[in-house]
Coordinates of N, CA and C in Angstrom, one line a residue:
M365 N 250.3 86.4 -154.0 CA 249.7 87.6 -153.3 C 248.2 87.6 -153.5
Q366 N 247.7 87.0 -154.6 CA 246.3 87.0 -154.8 C 245.6 86.1 -153.8
I367 N 246.3 85.0 -153.4 CA 245.7 84.1 -152.4 C 245.7 84.8 -151.0
S368 N 246.7 85.6 -150.7 CA 246.7 86.4 -149.5 C 245.6 87.4 -149.4
S369 N 245.4 88.1 -150.5 CA 244.3 89.1 -150.6 C 243.0 88.5 -150.4
T370 N 242.8 87.3 -151.1 CA 241.5 86.6 -150.9 C 241.3 86.2 -149.5
F371 N 242.3 85.7 -148.8 CA 242.3 85.3 -147.4 C 241.9 86.4 -146.5
V372 N 242.5 87.6 -146.8 CA 242.2 88.8 -146.0 C 240.7 89.2 -146.2
I373 N 240.2 89.2 -147.4 CA 238.8 89.5 -147.7 C 237.9 88.6 -146.9
L374 N 238.2 87.3 -147.0 CA 237.3 86.3 -146.3 C 237.4 86.5 -144.8
W375 N 238.6 86.8 -144.3 CA 238.8 87.0 -142.8 C 238.0 88.2 -142.4
F376 N 238.0 89.3 -143.1 CA 237.2 90.5 -142.7 C 235.7 90.2 -142.8
S377 N 235.3 89.4 -143.8 CA 233.9 89.1 -143.9 C 233.5 88.3 -142.7
L378 N 234.3 87.3 -142.3 CA 234.0 86.5 -141.1 C 233.9 87.4 -139.9
I379 N 234.8 88.3 -139.7 CA 234.8 89.2 -138.6 C 233.5 90.0 -138.5
N380 N 233.1 90.6 -139.7 CA 231.9 91.4 -139.8 C 230.7 90.5 -139.5
S381 N 230.6 89.3 -140.0 CA 229.5 88.5 -139.8 C 229.2 88.1 -138.3
I382 N 230.3 88.1 -137.5 CA 230.1 87.8 -136.1 C 229.2 88.8 -135.4
Y383 N 229.1 90.0 -135.9 CA 228.3 91.0 -135.2 C 226.9 91.2 -135.9
C384 N 226.6 90.3 -136.8 CA 225.2 90.3 -137.5 C 224.3 89.4 -136.6
I385 N 223.4 90.0 -136.0 CA 222.5 89.3 -135.1 C 221.0 89.4 -135.6
S386 N 220.4 88.3 -135.6 CA 219.0 88.3 -136.1 C 218.2 87.4 -135.1
F387 N 217.0 88.0 -134.6 CA 216.2 87.2 -133.7 C 214.7 87.7 -133.8
H388 N 213.8 86.9 -133.2 CA 212.4 87.3 -133.2 C 212.1 87.8 -131.8
L389 N 211.5 89.0 -131.7 CA 211.1 89.6 -130.5 C 209.6 89.7 -130.3
P390 N 209.0 88.9 -129.3 CA 207.6 89.0 -129.1 C 207.1 90.4 -128.7
I391 N 205.9 90.7 -129.0 CA 205.3 92.0 -128.7 C 205.3 92.1 -127.1
S392 N 205.5 93.3 -126.7 CA 205.6 93.7 -125.3 C 206.7 92.9 -124.6
T393 N 207.9 92.9 -125.3 CA 209.0 92.2 -124.7 C 210.3 93.1 -125.0
K394 N 211.2 93.0 -124.0 CA 212.4 93.8 -124.1 C 213.6 92.8 -124.1
K395 N 214.6 93.1 -125.0 CA 215.8 92.3 -125.1 C 217.0 93.2 -125.2
C396 N 218.0 92.9 -124.5 CA 219.2 93.8 -124.5 C 220.5 92.9 -124.9
L397 N 221.3 93.5 -125.8 CA 222.5 92.8 -126.2 C 223.7 93.6 -125.6
K398 N 224.7 92.9 -125.1 CA 225.8 93.6 -124.4 C 227.0 93.5 -125.3
E399 N 227.7 94.6 -125.5 CA 228.9 94.7 -126.3 C 230.0 95.3 -125.5
E400 N 231.1 94.6 -125.3 CA 232.3 95.1 -124.6 C 233.3 95.7 -125.6
I401 N 233.5 97.0 -125.4 CA 234.3 97.8 -126.4 C 235.4 98.6 -125.7
H402 N 236.5 98.7 -126.3 CA 237.7 99.4 -125.7 C 237.5 101.0 -125.8
K403 N 238.4 101.7 -125.2 CA 238.4 103.1 -125.3 C 238.8 103.7 -126.6
D404 N 238.2 104.9 -127.0 CA 238.5 105.6 -128.2 C 238.2 104.7 -129.4
T405 N 237.1 104.0 -129.4 CA 236.7 103.1 -130.6 C 235.5 103.6 -131.2
I406 N 235.5 103.7 -132.6 CA 234.3 104.1 -133.3 C 233.4 102.9 -133.4
V407 N 232.1 103.1 -133.1 CA 231.1 102.0 -133.2 C 230.0 102.4 -134.1
T408 N 229.6 101.5 -135.0 CA 228.5 101.8 -135.9 C 227.5 100.6 -135.9
G409 N 226.3 100.9 -136.1 CA 225.3 99.9 -136.1 C 224.2 100.1 -137.1
D410 N 223.8 99.1 -137.8 CA 222.6 99.1 -138.7 C 221.6 98.2 -138.2
Y411 N 220.3 98.6 -138.3 CA 219.2 97.8 -137.8 C 218.1 97.8 -138.8
D412 N 217.4 96.7 -138.8 CA 216.2 96.5 -139.7 C 215.2 95.7 -138.9
I413 N 214.1 96.3 -138.5 CA 213.1 95.7 -137.7 C 211.7 95.7 -138.4
T414 N 211.1 94.5 -138.3 CA 209.8 94.4 -139.0 C 208.8 95.4 -138.5
S415 N 208.2 96.1 -139.5 CA 207.2 97.1 -139.1 C 205.8 96.5 -139.0
V416 N 205.2 96.7 -137.9 CA 203.8 96.3 -137.7 C 203.0 97.5 -137.2
P417 N 202.1 98.1 -138.0 CA 201.3 99.3 -137.6 C 200.7 99.2 -136.3
G418 N 200.9 100.2 -135.4 CA 200.3 100.2 -134.1 C 201.1 99.6 -133.0
F419 N 202.2 99.0 -133.4 CA 203.1 98.3 -132.4 C 204.5 98.9 -132.6
P420 N 204.8 100.0 -132.0 CA 206.2 100.6 -132.2 C 207.3 99.8 -131.5
T421 N 208.5 100.0 -132.0 CA 209.6 99.4 -131.4 C 210.6 100.4 -130.9
H422 N 211.0 100.3 -129.7 CA 211.9 101.3 -129.0 C 213.3 100.7 -129.1
L423 N 214.3 101.5 -129.7 CA 215.7 101.0 -129.7 C 216.5 102.1 -128.9
Q424 N 217.3 101.5 -128.0 CA 218.2 102.4 -127.2 C 219.5 101.8 -127.0
V425 N 220.6 102.7 -127.1 CA 221.9 102.3 -126.8 C 222.5 103.1 -125.6
K426 N 223.0 102.5 -124.6 CA 223.5 103.2 -123.4 C 224.6 102.4 -122.8
D427 N 225.4 103.2 -122.0 CA 226.5 102.6 -121.3 C 226.2 102.2 -119.9
T428 N 227.1 101.7 -119.1 CA 226.8 101.2 -117.8 C 226.5 102.4 -116.8
K429 N 226.9 103.6 -117.2 CA 226.6 104.7 -116.3 C 225.2 105.3 -116.6
G430 N 224.5 104.8 -117.6 CA 223.2 105.2 -117.9 C 223.1 106.3 -118.9
H431 N 224.2 106.6 -119.6 CA 224.3 107.7 -120.6 C 223.6 107.1 -121.9
T432 N 222.7 107.8 -122.5 CA 222.0 107.3 -123.7 C 222.8 107.8 -124.9
L433 N 223.3 106.9 -125.7 CA 224.1 107.2 -126.9 C 223.3 107.2 -128.2
Y434 N 222.1 106.5 -128.1 CA 221.2 106.5 -129.3 C 219.8 106.1 -128.7
N435 N 218.8 106.8 -129.2 CA 217.4 106.6 -128.8 C 216.5 106.8 -129.9
K436 N 215.7 105.8 -130.2 CA 214.7 105.8 -131.3 C 213.4 105.2 -130.8
E437 N 212.3 106.0 -130.8 CA 211.1 105.5 -130.2 C 210.4 104.6 -131.2
D438 N 210.4 104.9 -132.5 CA 209.7 104.0 -133.5 C 210.7 103.6 -134.5
A439 N 211.5 102.7 -134.0 CA 212.7 102.2 -134.9 C 212.2 101.2 -135.9
V440 N 212.5 101.4 -137.2 CA 212.2 100.4 -138.2 C 213.4 100.0 -139.0
K441 N 214.1 101.0 -139.6 CA 215.3 100.8 -140.3 C 216.2 102.0 -140.2
G442 N 217.4 101.9 -139.9 CA 218.3 103.0 -139.7 C 219.7 102.6 -139.2
N443 N 220.4 103.5 -138.7 CA 221.8 103.3 -138.2 C 222.1 104.2 -137.1
F444 N 223.2 103.9 -136.4 CA 223.7 104.8 -135.3 C 225.2 104.7 -135.3
A445 N 225.8 105.7 -134.7 CA 227.3 105.7 -134.6 C 227.7 106.5 -133.4
F446 N 228.8 106.1 -132.7 CA 229.3 106.8 -131.6 C 230.8 106.4 -131.4
T447 N 231.5 107.2 -130.6 CA 232.9 106.9 -130.3 C 233.0 106.8 -128.8
T448 N 233.5 105.7 -128.3 CA 233.7 105.4 -126.9 C 234.7 106.3 -126.3
E449 N 234.4 106.8 -125.1 CA 235.4 107.7 -124.3 C 236.2 106.9 -123.4
E450 N 235.7 105.7 -123.0 CA 236.5 104.8 -122.1 C 236.0 103.4 -122.3
Y451 N 236.8 102.4 -121.8 CA 236.4 101.0 -121.9 C 235.1 100.8 -121.1
D452 N 234.1 100.2 -121.7 CA 232.8 100.0 -121.1 C 232.1 98.8 -121.7
I453 N 231.0 98.4 -121.1 CA 230.1 97.4 -121.7 C 228.8 98.2 -122.1
F454 N 228.5 98.1 -123.3 CA 227.3 98.9 -123.8 C 226.1 98.0 -124.1
D455 N 225.0 98.5 -123.7 CA 223.7 97.8 -123.9 C 223.0 98.3 -125.1
I456 N 222.6 97.4 -126.0 CA 221.7 97.7 -127.1 C 220.4 97.1 -126.9
C457 N 219.4 97.9 -126.5 CA 218.1 97.3 -126.0 C 217.0 97.6 -127.1
V458 N 216.2 96.5 -127.3 CA 215.1 96.6 -128.3 C 213.9 96.2 -127.5
E459 N 212.8 97.0 -127.6 CA 211.6 96.7 -126.9 C 210.4 97.0 -127.8
T460 N 209.5 96.0 -127.9 CA 208.3 96.1 -128.7 C 207.2 96.4 -127.7
K461 N 206.4 97.4 -128.0 CA 205.4 97.8 -127.0 C 203.9 97.5 -127.5
L462 N 203.2 97.1 -126.5 CA 201.8 96.7 -126.7 C 200.9 97.8 -126.4
P463 N 200.0 98.3 -127.4 CA 199.1 99.4 -127.1 C 198.2 99.2 -125.9
P464 N 197.8 100.2 -125.2 CA 197.0 100.0 -124.0 C 195.6 99.4 -124.4
G465 N 195.3 98.4 -123.6 CA 194.0 97.7 -123.8 C 194.1 96.5 -124.7
Q466 N 195.2 96.4 -125.4 CA 195.4 95.3 -126.3 C 196.0 94.1 -125.6
Q467 N 195.5 92.9 -125.9 CA 195.9 91.6 -125.3 C 196.7 90.8 -126.3
K468 N 197.7 90.1 -125.8 CA 198.6 89.4 -126.7 C 197.8 88.3 -127.5
H469 N 196.8 87.7 -126.9 CA 196.2 86.6 -127.5 C 195.3 87.1 -128.7
H470 N 195.0 88.4 -128.7 CA 194.3 89.0 -129.8 C 195.1 89.2 -131.1
L471 N 196.4 89.0 -131.0 CA 197.3 89.2 -132.1 C 197.3 88.0 -133.0
S472 N 197.4 88.2 -134.2 CA 197.6 87.1 -135.2 C 199.0 86.6 -135.1
G473 N 199.3 85.4 -135.8 CA 200.6 84.8 -135.7 C 201.7 85.7 -136.1
F474 N 201.6 86.4 -137.3 CA 202.7 87.1 -137.7 C 202.9 88.4 -137.0
Q475 N 201.9 88.8 -136.2 CA 202.0 90.0 -135.4 C 202.5 89.7 -134.0
A476 N 202.5 88.4 -133.6 CA 202.9 88.1 -132.3 C 204.4 88.4 -132.0
S477 N 205.2 88.6 -133.0 CA 206.6 88.9 -132.8 C 207.1 89.7 -134.0
K478 N 208.3 90.3 -133.8 CA 208.9 91.1 -134.8 C 210.3 90.5 -135.1
E479 N 210.7 90.6 -136.3 CA 212.1 90.1 -136.7 C 213.0 91.3 -136.6
V480 N 214.1 91.1 -135.8 CA 215.1 92.2 -135.5 C 216.4 91.8 -136.1
N481 N 217.0 92.6 -136.9 CA 218.3 92.4 -137.5 C 219.2 93.5 -137.1
I482 N 220.3 93.2 -136.4 CA 221.2 94.3 -136.0 C 222.6 93.8 -136.4
K483 N 223.4 94.8 -137.0 CA 224.7 94.5 -137.4 C 225.6 95.6 -136.8
I484 N 226.5 95.1 -135.9 CA 227.4 96.0 -135.1 C 228.8 95.9 -135.7
K485 N 229.5 97.0 -135.9 CA 230.9 97.1 -136.3 C 231.6 98.1 -135.3
H486 N 232.8 97.8 -135.1 CA 233.6 98.8 -134.3 C 235.1 98.6 -134.7
G487 N 235.8 99.7 -134.4 CA 237.2 99.7 -134.7 C 237.5 99.7 -136.2
V488 N 238.4 98.9 -136.7 CA 238.9 98.9 -138.1 C 237.7 98.4 -139.0
E489 N 236.7 97.7 -138.4 CA 235.6 97.2 -139.3 C 234.7 98.4 -139.8
T490 N 234.8 99.5 -139.1 CA 233.9 100.6 -139.5 C 234.5 101.4 -140.7
K491 N 235.7 101.2 -141.1 CA 236.3 102.0 -142.1 C 235.8 101.5 -143.5
D492 N 235.4 102.5 -144.3 CA 234.9 102.2 -145.7 C 236.1 102.2 -146.7
Y493 N 236.6 101.1 -147.0 CA 237.7 101.0 -147.8 C 237.4 101.2 -149.3
D494 N 236.1 100.9 -149.7 CA 235.7 101.2 -151.1 C 235.7 102.7 -151.3
A495 N 235.2 103.5 -150.3 CA 235.2 105.0 -150.5 C 236.6 105.5 -150.5
L496 N 237.5 104.9 -149.6 CA 238.9 105.3 -149.6 C 239.6 105.0 -150.9
A497 N 239.3 103.9 -151.5 CA 239.9 103.5 -152.8 C 239.5 104.5 -153.9
K498 N 238.2 104.9 -153.9 CA 237.7 105.8 -154.9 C 238.3 107.2 -154.7
A499 N 238.4 107.6 -153.4 CA 238.8 109.0 -153.2 C 240.3 109.1 -153.5
N500 N 241.1 108.1 -153.2 CA 242.5 108.2 -153.5 C 243.0 107.4 -154.7
K501 N 242.0 106.9 -155.5 CA 242.3 106.2 -156.7 C 243.3 105.0 -156.5
L502 N 243.0 104.2 -155.5 CA 243.9 103.2 -155.1 C 243.6 101.9 -155.9
K503 N 244.6 101.1 -156.1 CA 244.5 99.8 -156.8 C 244.0 98.8 -155.7
P504 N 243.4 97.7 -156.2 CA 242.9 96.7 -155.2 C 244.0 96.2 -154.3
L505 N 245.2 96.0 -154.8 CA 246.3 95.6 -154.0 C 246.6 96.6 -152.9
E506 N 246.6 97.9 -153.2 CA 246.9 98.9 -152.3 C 245.8 99.0 -151.2
V507 N 244.5 98.7 -151.6 CA 243.5 98.7 -150.6 C 243.7 97.6 -149.6
E508 N 244.1 96.4 -150.1 CA 244.3 95.3 -149.2 C 245.5 95.5 -148.3
L509 N 246.5 96.2 -148.8 CA 247.6 96.6 -147.9 C 247.2 97.5 -146.8
N510 N 246.2 98.5 -147.2 CA 245.7 99.4 -146.2 C 244.9 98.6 -145.1
R511 N 244.2 97.6 -145.6 CA 243.4 96.7 -144.7 C 244.4 96.0 -143.7
L512 N 245.4 95.4 -144.3 CA 246.4 94.7 -143.5 C 247.1 95.7 -142.5
E513 N 247.4 96.9 -142.9 CA 248.0 97.8 -142.0 C 247.1 98.2 -140.8
D514 N 245.8 98.4 -141.1 CA 244.9 98.8 -140.1 C 244.6 97.6 -139.2
L515 N 244.6 96.4 -139.8 CA 244.3 95.2 -139.0 C 245.5 94.9 -138.0
S516 N 246.7 95.2 -138.6 CA 247.9 95.0 -137.7 C 247.9 95.9 -136.6
S517 N 247.5 97.2 -136.8 CA 247.5 98.2 -135.8 C 246.4 97.8 -134.7
A518 N 245.3 97.3 -135.2 CA 244.2 96.9 -134.3 C 244.7 95.7 -133.4
I519 N 245.4 94.7 -134.0 CA 245.9 93.6 -133.3 C 247.0 94.0 -132.2
V520 N 247.9 94.9 -132.6 CA 248.9 95.4 -131.7 C 248.2 96.2 -130.5
S521 N 247.2 97.0 -130.9 CA 246.4 97.7 -129.8 C 245.7 96.7 -128.9
D522 N 245.1 95.6 -129.4 CA 244.5 94.6 -128.6 C 245.4 93.9 -127.7
F523 N 246.6 93.6 -128.2 CA 247.6 92.9 -127.4 C 248.1 93.8 -126.3
A524 N 248.3 95.1 -126.6 CA 248.7 96.1 -125.6 C 247.6 96.2 -124.5
Y525 N 246.4 96.2 -124.9 CA 245.3 96.3 -124.0 C 245.2 95.0 -123.1
M526 N 245.4 93.9 -123.7 CA 245.4 92.6 -123.0 C 246.6 92.6 -122.0
K527 N 247.7 93.1 -122.4 CA 248.9 93.1 -121.5 C 248.6 94.0 -120.3
E528 N 247.9 95.2 -120.6 CA 247.6 96.1 -119.5 C 246.6 95.5 -118.5
R529 N 245.6 94.8 -119.1 CA 244.6 94.1 -118.2 C 245.3 93.0 -117.4
E530 N 246.3 92.3 -118.0 CA 247.0 91.2 -117.3 C 247.8 91.8 -116.1
E531 N 248.4 93.0 -116.4 CA 249.2 93.6 -115.3 C 248.3 94.1 -114.2
E532 N 247.1 94.6 -114.6 CA 246.1 95.0 -113.5 C 245.7 93.8 -112.7
M533 N 245.4 92.7 -113.4 CA 244.9 91.5 -112.7 C 246.0 91.0 -111.8
R534 N 247.3 91.0 -112.3 CA 248.4 90.5 -111.5 C 248.6 91.4 -110.2
N535 N 248.5 92.7 -110.5 CA 248.6 93.6 -109.3 C 247.5 93.4 -108.3
T536 N 246.3 93.2 -108.8 CA 245.2 92.9 -107.9 C 245.4 91.6 -107.2
N537 N 245.8 90.6 -107.9 CA 246.1 89.3 -107.2 C 247.2 89.4 -106.1
E538 N 248.2 90.1 -106.5 CA 249.3 90.3 -105.5 C 248.8 91.1 -104.3
S539 N 248.0 92.1 -104.6 CA 247.5 92.9 -103.4 C 246.6 92.1 -102.6
T540 N 245.8 91.2 -103.2 CA 244.8 90.3 -102.5 C 245.7 89.3 -101.6
N541 N 246.7 88.8 -102.3 CA 247.5 87.8 -101.5 C 248.2 88.4 -100.3
N542 N 248.7 89.7 -100.5 CA 249.3 90.4 -99.4 C 248.3 90.6 -98.3
K543 N 247.1 91.0 -98.6 CA 246.1 91.3 -97.6 C 245.7 90.0 -96.9
V544 N 245.6 88.9 -97.6 CA 245.3 87.6 -97.0 C 246.5 87.2 -96.1
L545 N 247.7 87.4 -96.5 CA 248.8 87.0 -95.7 C 248.9 87.9 -94.4
Y546 N 248.7 89.2 -94.5 CA 248.6 90.0 -93.3 C 247.5 89.6 -92.4
F547 N 246.3 89.3 -93.0 CA 245.2 88.9 -92.2 C 245.5 87.6 -91.4
S548 N 246.1 86.7 -92.1 CA 246.5 85.4 -91.5 C 247.5 85.6 -90.4
I549 N 248.5 86.4 -90.6 CA 249.4 86.7 -89.5 C 248.7 87.4 -88.3
F550 N 247.9 88.3 -88.6 CA 247.1 89.0 -87.5 C 246.2 88.0 -86.8
S551 N 245.6 87.1 -87.5 CA 244.8 86.1 -86.9 C 245.6 85.2 -86.0
M552 N 246.7 84.8 -86.5 CA 247.6 83.9 -85.7 C 248.1 84.6 -84.4
I553 N 248.4 85.9 -84.5 CA 248.9 86.7 -83.4 C 247.7 86.8 -82.4
C554 N 246.5 87.0 -82.8 CA 245.3 87.1 -81.9 C 245.1 85.8 -81.2
L555 N 245.2 84.7 -82.0 CA 244.9 83.4 -81.4 C 246.0 83.0 -80.4
M556 N 247.3 83.3 -80.7 CA 248.4 83.1 -79.7 C 248.2 83.9 -78.5
S557 N 247.8 85.2 -78.7 CA 247.6 86.1 -77.5 C 246.5 85.6 -76.6
L558 N 245.4 85.1 -77.3 CA 244.3 84.6 -76.5 C 244.7 83.3 -75.8
A559 N 245.5 82.5 -76.4 CA 245.9 81.2 -75.8 C 246.8 81.5 -74.6
I560 N 247.7 82.5 -74.7 CA 248.6 82.9 -73.6 C 247.8 83.5 -72.4
W561 N 246.8 84.3 -72.8 CA 246.0 84.9 -71.8 C 245.2 83.9 -71.0
Q562 N 244.7 82.9 -71.8 CA 243.9 81.8 -71.1 C 244.8 81.0 -70.1
V563 N 246.0 80.7 -70.6 CA 246.9 80.0 -69.7 C 247.3 80.7 -68.4
L564 N 247.6 82.0 -68.6 CA 247.9 82.9 -67.4 C 246.7 83.0 -66.5
Y565 N 245.5 83.2 -67.1 CA 244.3 83.3 -66.3 C 244.0 82.1 -65.5
L566 N 244.1 80.9 -66.2 CA 243.8 79.6 -65.5 C 244.9 79.4 -64.4
R567 N 246.1 79.8 -64.7 CA 247.1 79.6 -63.7 C 246.8 80.4 -62.5
R568 N 246.4 81.7 -62.7 CA 246.1 82.5 -61.5 C 244.9 82.0 -60.8
Y569 N 243.9 81.5 -61.5 CA 242.7 80.9 -60.9 C 243.0 79.7 -60.1
F570 N 243.8 78.8 -60.6 CA 244.1 77.6 -59.9 C 245.0 77.9 -58.6
K571 N 245.9 78.9 -58.8 CA 246.7 79.3 -57.6 C 245.8 79.9 -56.5
A572 N 244.8 80.7 -57.0 CA 243.8 81.3 -56.0 C 243.0 80.2 -55.3
K573 N 242.7 79.2 -56.0 CA 242.0 78.1 -55.4 C 242.9 77.1 -54.7
K574 N 244.2 77.4 -54.7 CA 245.3 76.6 -54.1 C 245.3 75.2 -54.6
L575 N 245.0 75.1 -55.9 CA 245.0 73.8 -56.5 C 246.4 73.4 -57.1
I576 N 247.2 74.5 -57.3 CA 248.6 74.3 -57.7 C 249.4 75.2 -56.9
D577 N 250.8 74.9 -56.9 CA 251.7 75.8 -56.2 C 252.0 77.0 -57.1

């Protein structure tokens, strides 16, 4: 059981590390990260941005409909959290602003860019199992069992969501195939009607010219 517990801890650490993003953002530049998240999911984020006096960094989180979920004009270090109301793709945008009249080539090397560190968690990853263990006086094994239970629920939920998406895609494909089939039949009927009309028209024309009986 000790091996299984260790494996679970390493697995959760790997899952969390996937959402740790670090990059350098030049002054007067905007970069957006996209995160695809399911419905009714808790999302948390921690950020740490290099502070350069006179060069503020704007951090904004919004959905595809333009709703702002988090907005910080002079972001340096902090966190944000929200719960999704529906499946969507969320943008986490970071922008460093250049003061009016300031040119990029006047900046020294370390001022030319800022280091941005963002850690995003959602779903079961946002749960604080250490706090849960302290509040309920749980043993380490019980905590790991809670982790496994939550992880199993998350996996089942993901499979159900994938199945639902697969059904939607299948229905869309079937609908598209039916439309293509109906359009093909309609096109064939139109072409056959045109061909018959041409034959009848030419027949009447040649009869009128007395070229055929």
